[in-house]
mmCIF file of C-alpha atoms in Angstrom:
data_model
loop_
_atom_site.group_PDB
_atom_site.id
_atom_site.type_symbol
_atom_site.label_atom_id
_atom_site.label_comp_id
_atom_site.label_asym_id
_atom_site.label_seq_id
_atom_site.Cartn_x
_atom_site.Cartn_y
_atom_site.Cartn_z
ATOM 1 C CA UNK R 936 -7.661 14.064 -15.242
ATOM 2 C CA UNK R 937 -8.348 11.809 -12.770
ATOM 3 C CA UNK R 938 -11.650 12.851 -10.576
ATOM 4 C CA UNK R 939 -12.321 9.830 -8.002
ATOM 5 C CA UNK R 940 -11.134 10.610 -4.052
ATOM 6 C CA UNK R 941 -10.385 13.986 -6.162
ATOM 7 C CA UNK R 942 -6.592 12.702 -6.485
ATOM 8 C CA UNK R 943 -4.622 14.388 -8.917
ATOM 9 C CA UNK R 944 -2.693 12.579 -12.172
ATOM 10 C CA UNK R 945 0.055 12.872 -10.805
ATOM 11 C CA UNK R 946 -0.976 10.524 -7.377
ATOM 12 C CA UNK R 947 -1.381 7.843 -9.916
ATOM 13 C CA UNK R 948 1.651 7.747 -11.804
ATOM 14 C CA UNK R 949 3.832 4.983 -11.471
ATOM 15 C CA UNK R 950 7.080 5.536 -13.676
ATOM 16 C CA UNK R 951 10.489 3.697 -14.778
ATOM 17 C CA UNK R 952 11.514 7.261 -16.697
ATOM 18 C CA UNK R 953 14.205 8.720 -14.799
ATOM 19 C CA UNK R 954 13.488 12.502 -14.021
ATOM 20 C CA UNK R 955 16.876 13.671 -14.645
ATOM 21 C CA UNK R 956 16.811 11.764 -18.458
ATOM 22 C CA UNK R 957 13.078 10.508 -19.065
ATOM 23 C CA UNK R 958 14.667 8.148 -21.567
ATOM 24 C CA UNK R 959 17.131 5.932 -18.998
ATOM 25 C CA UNK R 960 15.256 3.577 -16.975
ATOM 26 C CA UNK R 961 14.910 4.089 -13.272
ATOM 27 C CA UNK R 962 16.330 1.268 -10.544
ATOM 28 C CA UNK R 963 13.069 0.716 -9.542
ATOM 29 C CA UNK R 964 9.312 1.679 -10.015
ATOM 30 C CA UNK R 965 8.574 5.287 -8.159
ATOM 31 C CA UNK R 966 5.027 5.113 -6.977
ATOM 32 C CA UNK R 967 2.755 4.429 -4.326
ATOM 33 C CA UNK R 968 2.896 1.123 -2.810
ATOM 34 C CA UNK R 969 0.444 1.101 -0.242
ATOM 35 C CA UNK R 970 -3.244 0.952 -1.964
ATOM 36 C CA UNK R 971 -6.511 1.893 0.038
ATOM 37 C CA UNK R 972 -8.818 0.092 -2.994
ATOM 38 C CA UNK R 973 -9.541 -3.381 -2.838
ATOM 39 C CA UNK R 974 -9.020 -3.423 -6.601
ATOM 40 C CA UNK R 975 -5.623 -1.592 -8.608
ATOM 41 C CA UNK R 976 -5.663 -1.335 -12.377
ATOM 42 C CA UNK R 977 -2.443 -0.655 -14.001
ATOM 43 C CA UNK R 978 -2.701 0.596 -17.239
ATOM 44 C CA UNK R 979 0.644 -0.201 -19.734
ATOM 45 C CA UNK R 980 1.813 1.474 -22.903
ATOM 46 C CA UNK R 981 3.841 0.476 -25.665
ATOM 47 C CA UNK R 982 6.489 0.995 -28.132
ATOM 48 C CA UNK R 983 7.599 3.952 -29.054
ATOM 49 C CA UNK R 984 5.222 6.020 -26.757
ATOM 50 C CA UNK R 985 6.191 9.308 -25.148
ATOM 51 C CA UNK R 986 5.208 10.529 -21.567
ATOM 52 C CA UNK R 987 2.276 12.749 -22.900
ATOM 53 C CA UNK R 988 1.417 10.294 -24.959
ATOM 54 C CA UNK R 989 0.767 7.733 -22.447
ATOM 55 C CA UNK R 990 -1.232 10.030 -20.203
ATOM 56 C CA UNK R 991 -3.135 10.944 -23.427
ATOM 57 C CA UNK R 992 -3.770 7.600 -24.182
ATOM 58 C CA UNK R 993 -5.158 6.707 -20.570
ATOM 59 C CA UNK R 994 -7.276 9.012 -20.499
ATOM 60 C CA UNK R 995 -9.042 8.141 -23.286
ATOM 61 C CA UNK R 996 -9.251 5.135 -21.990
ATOM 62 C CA UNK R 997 -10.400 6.029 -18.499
ATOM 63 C CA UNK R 998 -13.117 8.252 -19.888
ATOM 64 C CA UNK R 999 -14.710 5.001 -21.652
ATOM 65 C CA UNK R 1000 -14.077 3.209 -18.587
ATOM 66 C CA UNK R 1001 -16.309 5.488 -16.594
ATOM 67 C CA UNK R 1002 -18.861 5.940 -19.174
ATOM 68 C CA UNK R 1003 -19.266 2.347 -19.199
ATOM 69 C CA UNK R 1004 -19.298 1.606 -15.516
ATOM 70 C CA UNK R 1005 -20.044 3.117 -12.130
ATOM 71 C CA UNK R 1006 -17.350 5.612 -11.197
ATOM 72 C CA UNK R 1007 -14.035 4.074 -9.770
ATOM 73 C CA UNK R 1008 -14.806 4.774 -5.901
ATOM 74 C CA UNK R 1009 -18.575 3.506 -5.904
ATOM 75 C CA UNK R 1010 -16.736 0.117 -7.437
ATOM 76 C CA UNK R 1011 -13.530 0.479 -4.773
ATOM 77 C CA UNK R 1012 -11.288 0.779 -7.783
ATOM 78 C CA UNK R 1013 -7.931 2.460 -8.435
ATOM 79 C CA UNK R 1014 -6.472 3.328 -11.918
ATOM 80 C CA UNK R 1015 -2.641 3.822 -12.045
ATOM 81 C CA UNK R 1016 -0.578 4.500 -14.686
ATOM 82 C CA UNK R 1017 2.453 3.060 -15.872
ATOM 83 C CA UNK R 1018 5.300 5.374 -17.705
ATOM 84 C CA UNK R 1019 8.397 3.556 -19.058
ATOM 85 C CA UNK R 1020 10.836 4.790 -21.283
ATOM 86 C CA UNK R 1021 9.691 3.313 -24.560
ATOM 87 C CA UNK R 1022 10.844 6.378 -27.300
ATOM 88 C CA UNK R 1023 14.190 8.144 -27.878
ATOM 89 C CA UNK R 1024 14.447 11.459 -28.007
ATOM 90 C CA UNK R 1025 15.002 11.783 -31.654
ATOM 91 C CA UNK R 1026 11.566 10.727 -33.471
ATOM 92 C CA UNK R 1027 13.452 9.105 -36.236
ATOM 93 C CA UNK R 1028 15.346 6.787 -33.639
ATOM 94 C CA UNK R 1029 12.427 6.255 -31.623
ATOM 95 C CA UNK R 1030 10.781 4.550 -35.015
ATOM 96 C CA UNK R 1031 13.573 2.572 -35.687
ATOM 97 C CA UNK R 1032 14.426 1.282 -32.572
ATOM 98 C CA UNK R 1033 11.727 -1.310 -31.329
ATOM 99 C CA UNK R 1034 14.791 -4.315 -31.938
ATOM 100 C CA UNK R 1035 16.487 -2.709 -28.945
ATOM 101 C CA UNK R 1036 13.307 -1.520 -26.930
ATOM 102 C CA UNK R 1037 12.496 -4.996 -26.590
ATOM 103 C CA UNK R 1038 15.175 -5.459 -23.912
ATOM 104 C CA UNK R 1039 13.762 -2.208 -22.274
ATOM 105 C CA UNK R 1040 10.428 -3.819 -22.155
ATOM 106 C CA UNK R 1041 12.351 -6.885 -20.349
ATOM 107 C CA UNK R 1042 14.012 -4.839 -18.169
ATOM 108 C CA UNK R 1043 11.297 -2.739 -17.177
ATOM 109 C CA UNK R 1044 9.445 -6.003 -16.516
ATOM 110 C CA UNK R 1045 11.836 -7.156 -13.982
ATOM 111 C CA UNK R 1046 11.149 -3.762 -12.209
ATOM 112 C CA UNK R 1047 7.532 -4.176 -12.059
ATOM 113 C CA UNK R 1048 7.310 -7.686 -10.723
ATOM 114 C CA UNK R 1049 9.581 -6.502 -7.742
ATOM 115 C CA UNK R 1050 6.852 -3.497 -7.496
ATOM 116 C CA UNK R 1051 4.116 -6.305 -7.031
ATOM 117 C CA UNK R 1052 5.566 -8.085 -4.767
ATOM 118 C CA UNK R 1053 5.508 -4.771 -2.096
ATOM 119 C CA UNK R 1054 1.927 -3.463 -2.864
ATOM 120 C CA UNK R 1055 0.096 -3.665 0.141
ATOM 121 C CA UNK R 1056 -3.660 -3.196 0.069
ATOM 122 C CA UNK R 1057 -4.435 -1.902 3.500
ATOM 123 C CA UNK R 1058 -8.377 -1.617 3.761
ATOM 124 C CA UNK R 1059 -8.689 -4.679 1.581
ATOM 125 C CA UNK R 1060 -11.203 -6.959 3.228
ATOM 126 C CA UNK R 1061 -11.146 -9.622 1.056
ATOM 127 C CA UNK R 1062 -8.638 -11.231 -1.943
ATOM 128 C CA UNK R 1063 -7.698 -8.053 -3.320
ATOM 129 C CA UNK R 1064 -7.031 -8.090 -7.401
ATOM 130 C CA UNK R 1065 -4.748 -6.518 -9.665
ATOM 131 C CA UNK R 1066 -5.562 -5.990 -13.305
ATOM 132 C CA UNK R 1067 -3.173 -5.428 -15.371
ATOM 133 C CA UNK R 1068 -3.839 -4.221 -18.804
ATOM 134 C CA UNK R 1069 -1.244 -3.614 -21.574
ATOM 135 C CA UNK R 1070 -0.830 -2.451 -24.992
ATOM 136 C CA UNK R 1071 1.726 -3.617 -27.751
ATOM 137 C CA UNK R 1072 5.425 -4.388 -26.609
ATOM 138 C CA UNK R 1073 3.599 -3.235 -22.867
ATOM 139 C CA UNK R 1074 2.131 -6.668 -22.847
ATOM 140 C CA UNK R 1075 5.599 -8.344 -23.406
ATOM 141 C CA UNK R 1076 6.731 -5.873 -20.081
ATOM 142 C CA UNK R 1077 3.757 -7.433 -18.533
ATOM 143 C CA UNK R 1078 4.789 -10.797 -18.945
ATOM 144 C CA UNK R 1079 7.770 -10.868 -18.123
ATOM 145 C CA UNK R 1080 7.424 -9.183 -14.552
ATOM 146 C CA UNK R 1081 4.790 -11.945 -14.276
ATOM 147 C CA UNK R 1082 7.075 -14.428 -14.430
ATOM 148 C CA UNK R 1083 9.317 -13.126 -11.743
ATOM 149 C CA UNK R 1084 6.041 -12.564 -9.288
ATOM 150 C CA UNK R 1085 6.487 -14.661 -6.454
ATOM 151 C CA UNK R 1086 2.966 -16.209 -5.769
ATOM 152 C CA UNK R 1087 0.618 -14.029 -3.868
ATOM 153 C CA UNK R 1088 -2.533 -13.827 -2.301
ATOM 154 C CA UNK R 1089 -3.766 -11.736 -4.806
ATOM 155 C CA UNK R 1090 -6.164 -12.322 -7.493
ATOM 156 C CA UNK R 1091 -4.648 -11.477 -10.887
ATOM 157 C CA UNK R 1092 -6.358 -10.681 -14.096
ATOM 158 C CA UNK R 1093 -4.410 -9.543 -17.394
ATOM 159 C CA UNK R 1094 -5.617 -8.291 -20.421
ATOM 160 C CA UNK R 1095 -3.355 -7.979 -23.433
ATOM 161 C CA UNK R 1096 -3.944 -5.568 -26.534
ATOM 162 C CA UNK R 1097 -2.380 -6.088 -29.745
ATOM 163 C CA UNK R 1098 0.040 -7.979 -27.877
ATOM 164 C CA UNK R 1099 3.505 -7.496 -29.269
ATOM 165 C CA UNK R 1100 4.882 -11.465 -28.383
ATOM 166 C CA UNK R 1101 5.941 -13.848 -30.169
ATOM 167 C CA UNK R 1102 3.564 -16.849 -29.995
ATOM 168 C CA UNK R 1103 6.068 -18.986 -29.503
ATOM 169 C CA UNK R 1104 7.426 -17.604 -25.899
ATOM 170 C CA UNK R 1105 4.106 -18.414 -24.847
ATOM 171 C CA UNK R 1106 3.590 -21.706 -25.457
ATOM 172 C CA UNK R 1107 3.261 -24.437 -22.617
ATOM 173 C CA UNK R 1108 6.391 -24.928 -21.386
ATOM 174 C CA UNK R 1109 8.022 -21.683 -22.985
ATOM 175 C CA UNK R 1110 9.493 -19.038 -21.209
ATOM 176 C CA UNK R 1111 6.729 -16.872 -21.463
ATOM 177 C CA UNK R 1112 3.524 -19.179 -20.934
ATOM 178 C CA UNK R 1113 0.811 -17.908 -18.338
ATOM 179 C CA UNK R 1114 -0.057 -19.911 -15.374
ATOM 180 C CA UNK R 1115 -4.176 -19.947 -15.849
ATOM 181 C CA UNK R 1116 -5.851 -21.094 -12.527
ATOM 182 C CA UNK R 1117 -8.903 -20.321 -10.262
ATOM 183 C CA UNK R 1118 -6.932 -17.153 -9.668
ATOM 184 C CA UNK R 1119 -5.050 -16.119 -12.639
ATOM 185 C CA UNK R 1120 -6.843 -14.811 -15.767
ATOM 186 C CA UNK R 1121 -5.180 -14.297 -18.958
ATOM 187 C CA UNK R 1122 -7.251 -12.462 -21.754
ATOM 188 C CA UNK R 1123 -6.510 -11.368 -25.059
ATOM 189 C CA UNK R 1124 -7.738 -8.862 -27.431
ATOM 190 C CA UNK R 1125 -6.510 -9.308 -31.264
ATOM 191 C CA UNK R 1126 -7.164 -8.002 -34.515
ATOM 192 C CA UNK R 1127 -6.142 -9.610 -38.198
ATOM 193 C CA UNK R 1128 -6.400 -6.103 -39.979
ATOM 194 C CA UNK R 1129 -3.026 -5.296 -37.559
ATOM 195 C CA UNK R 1130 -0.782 -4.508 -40.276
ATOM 196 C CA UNK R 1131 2.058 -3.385 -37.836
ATOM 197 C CA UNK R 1132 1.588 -6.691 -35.932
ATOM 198 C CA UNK R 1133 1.120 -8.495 -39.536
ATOM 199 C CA UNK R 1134 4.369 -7.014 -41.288
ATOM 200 C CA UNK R 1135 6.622 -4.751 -39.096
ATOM 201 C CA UNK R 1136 6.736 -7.240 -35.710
ATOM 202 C CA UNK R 1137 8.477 -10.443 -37.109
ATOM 203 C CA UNK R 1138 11.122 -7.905 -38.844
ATOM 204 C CA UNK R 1139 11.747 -6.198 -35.744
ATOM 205 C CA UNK R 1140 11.694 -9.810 -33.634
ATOM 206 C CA UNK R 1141 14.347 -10.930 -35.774
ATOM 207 C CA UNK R 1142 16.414 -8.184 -35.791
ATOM 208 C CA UNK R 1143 16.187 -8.163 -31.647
ATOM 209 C CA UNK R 1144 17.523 -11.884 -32.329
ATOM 210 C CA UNK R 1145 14.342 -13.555 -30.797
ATOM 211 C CA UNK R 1146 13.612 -14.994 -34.292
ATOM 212 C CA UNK R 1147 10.911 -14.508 -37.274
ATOM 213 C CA UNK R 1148 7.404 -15.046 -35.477
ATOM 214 C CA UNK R 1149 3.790 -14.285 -35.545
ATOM 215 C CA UNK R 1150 2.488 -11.668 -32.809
ATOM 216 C CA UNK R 1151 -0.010 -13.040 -30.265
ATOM 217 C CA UNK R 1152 -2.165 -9.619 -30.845
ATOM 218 C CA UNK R 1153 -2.131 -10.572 -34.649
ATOM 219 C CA UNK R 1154 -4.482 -14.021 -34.480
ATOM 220 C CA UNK R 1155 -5.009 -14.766 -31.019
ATOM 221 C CA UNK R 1156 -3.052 -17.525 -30.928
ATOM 222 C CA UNK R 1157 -2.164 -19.919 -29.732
ATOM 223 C CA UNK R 1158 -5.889 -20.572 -29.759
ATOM 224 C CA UNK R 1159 -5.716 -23.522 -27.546
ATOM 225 C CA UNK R 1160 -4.621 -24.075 -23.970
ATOM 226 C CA UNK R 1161 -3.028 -21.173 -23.198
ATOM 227 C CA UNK R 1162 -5.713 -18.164 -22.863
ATOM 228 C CA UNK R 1163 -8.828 -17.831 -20.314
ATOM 229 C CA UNK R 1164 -10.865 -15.754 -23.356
ATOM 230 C CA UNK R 1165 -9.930 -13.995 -26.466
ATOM 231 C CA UNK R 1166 -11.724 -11.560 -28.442
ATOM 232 C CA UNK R 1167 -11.342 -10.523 -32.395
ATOM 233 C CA UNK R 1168 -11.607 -6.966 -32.461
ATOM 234 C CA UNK R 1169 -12.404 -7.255 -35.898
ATOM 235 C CA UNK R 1170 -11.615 -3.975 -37.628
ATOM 236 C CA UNK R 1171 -9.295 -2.426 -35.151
ATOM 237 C CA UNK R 1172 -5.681 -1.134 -36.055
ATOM 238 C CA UNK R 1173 -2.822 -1.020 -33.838
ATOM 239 C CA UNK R 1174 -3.353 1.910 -32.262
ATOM 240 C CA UNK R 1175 -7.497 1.800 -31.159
ATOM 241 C CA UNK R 1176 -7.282 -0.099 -28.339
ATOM 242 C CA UNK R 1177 -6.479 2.776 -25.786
ATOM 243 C CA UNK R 1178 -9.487 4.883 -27.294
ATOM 244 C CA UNK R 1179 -12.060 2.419 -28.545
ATOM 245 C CA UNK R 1180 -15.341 2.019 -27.017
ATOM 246 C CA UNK R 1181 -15.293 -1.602 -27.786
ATOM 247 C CA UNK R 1182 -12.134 -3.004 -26.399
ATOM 248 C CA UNK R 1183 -13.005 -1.215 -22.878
ATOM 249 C CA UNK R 1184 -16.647 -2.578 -22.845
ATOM 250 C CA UNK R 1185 -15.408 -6.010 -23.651
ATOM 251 C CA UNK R 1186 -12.892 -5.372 -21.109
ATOM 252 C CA UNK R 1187 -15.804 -4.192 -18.167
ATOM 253 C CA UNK R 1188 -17.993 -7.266 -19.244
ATOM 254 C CA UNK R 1189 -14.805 -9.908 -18.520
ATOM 255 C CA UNK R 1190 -14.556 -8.137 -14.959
ATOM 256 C CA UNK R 1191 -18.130 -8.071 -14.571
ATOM 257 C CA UNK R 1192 -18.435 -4.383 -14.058
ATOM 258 C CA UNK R 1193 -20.398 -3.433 -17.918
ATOM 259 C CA UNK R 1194 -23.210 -1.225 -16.846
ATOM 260 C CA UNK R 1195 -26.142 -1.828 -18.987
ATOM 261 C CA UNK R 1196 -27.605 1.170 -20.768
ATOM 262 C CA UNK R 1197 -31.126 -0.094 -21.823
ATOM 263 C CA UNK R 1198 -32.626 -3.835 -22.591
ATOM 264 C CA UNK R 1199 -32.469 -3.047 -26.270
ATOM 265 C CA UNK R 1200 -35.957 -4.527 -26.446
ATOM 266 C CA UNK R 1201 -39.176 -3.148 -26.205
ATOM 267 C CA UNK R 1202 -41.889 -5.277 -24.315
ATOM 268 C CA UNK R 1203 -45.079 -4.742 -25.797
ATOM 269 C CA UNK R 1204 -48.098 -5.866 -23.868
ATOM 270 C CA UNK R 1205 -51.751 -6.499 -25.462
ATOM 271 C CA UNK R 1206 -54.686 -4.400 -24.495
ATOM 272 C CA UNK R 1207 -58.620 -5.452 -25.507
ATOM 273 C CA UNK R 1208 -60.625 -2.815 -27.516
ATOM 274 C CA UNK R 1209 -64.063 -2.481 -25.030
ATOM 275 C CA UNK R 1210 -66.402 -3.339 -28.328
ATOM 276 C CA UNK R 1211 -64.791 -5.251 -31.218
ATOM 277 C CA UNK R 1212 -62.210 -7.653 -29.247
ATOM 278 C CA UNK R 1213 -59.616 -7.143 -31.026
ATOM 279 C CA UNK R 1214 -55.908 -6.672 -29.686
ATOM 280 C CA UNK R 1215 -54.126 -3.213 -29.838
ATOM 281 C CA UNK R 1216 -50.444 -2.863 -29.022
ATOM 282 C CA UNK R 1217 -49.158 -0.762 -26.343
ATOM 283 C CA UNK R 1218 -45.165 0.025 -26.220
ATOM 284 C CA UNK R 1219 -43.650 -0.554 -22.927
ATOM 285 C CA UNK R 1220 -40.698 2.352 -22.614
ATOM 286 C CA UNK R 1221 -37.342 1.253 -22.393
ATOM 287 C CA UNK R 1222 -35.961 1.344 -18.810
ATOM 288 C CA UNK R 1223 -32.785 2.281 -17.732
ATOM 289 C CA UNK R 1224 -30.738 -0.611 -15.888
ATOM 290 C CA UNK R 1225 -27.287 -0.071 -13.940
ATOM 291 C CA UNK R 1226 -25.690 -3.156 -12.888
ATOM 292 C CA UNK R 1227 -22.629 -2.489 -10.462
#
């Protein structure tokens, strides 16, 4: 599990599941509060998504994250995980239930932004940052404990995947528009070959009575005004994003963190033959470049 400080899983768990019924929601996040990174990185599920499937999921996304960048405690990073009670115990319920998970996803939002407002990053010598990075109907948790976040000193980044929202809660002056500044970075990753995001999300949106709309994770959108960056992940379904190479290294590169494998060129540099003049090739190895 998780290797850096050698800190077990379990350290990095932050959870809404109550531990007497893992599928009521806790009166507020249980987790550490006091963070001895300069960085945290809280990772977010979605719908329908057990315990051991959320842990499963991070860690396939962790192990990209460190093949793709230094390890966590070289870059004075933390990972935490987020657990909230997004299934029913019954499978068949669990599928057929995202209308009234969305108000769990509210609700658990509400939770989190009063869990922001007490971390305290005790080493921190400069602006510390929280990134935030969510997953389906996790992104619509994210926002809304974003909009209860008092103002900080913190630096905030946010990264939404197949971002189960409708487009229109995020639309200037809508309830759920980000507030982009010098400090605040808003970043989506989207896919058009979504089909749950295509089909089953304005169903379920209209049967939570929020209306028949278009996910932001679907297109993008809105394209204009509202997003720092976004990023077509072309061929993805709805459920890559936690295990795909490609949304974590696009993720590194936004926080400047991508370590570089090779130049993907070869230099070539000319040599002269002693008699005849004439230019031979030589092949210049690649070199291996790390960029922290």
């Amino acid at each position: 599990m998780l290797k850096d400080n050698n800190q077990k899983s379990k350290d990095r768990i932050i959870t809404l599941r109550q531990n007497e019924n893992k599928y009521a929601i806790r009166e507020e996040v249980h987790g550490k509060t006091t963070i001895t990174s300069s960085d945290i990185i809280i990772l977010t599920h979605g719908y329908n998504v057990s315990e051991e499937g959320a842990e499963e999921a991070y860690k396939e996304f962790q192990k990209n994250f460190n093949k793709y960048s230094n390890q966590l405690s070289t870059l004075n990073k933390a990972i935490y995980w987020l657990i909230w009670p997004s299934n029913k115990p019954n499978k068949r319920d669990s599928e057929l239930s995202y209308f009234k998970t969305v108000g769990v996803a509210k609700n658990c939002g509400e939770k989190l932004a009063e869990y922001l407002k007490k971390l305290n990053f005790s080493a921190s010598n400069k602006q510390p940052r929280i990134i935030l990075i969510g997953h389906s109907l996790g992104c619509r948790l994210l926002l809304e404990a974003l909009k209860k976040t008092i103002k900080t000193n913190f630096k905030l980044e946010v990264f939404l995947m197949a971002a189960a929202v409708p487009v229109s809660m995020v639309q200037p002056g809508q309830q759920l528009n980000p507030s982009i500044s010098s400090t605040e970075k808003y970043r989506i990753l989207y896919s058009k070959k979504d089909w749950v995001l295509e089909y089953t999300f304005p169903w379920g949106q209209k049967l939570a009575g929020e209306g028949f709309d278009q996910a932001v994770g679907f297109k993008g959108n809105p394209n204009m005004g509202v997003w720092s960056n976004t990023k077509d992940m072309e061929n993805y379904g709805h459920s890559d994003y936690w295990k795909g190479e490609k949304s974590v290294k696009w993720i590194l590169s936004q926080l400047g963190i991508l370590k570089t494998s090779s130049r993907n060129l070869k230099l070539e540099r000319p040599t002269i033959a002693s008699k005849s003049r004439t230019l031979k090739w030589r092949t210049i190895p690649e070199r291996e470049l790390s960029y922290s």
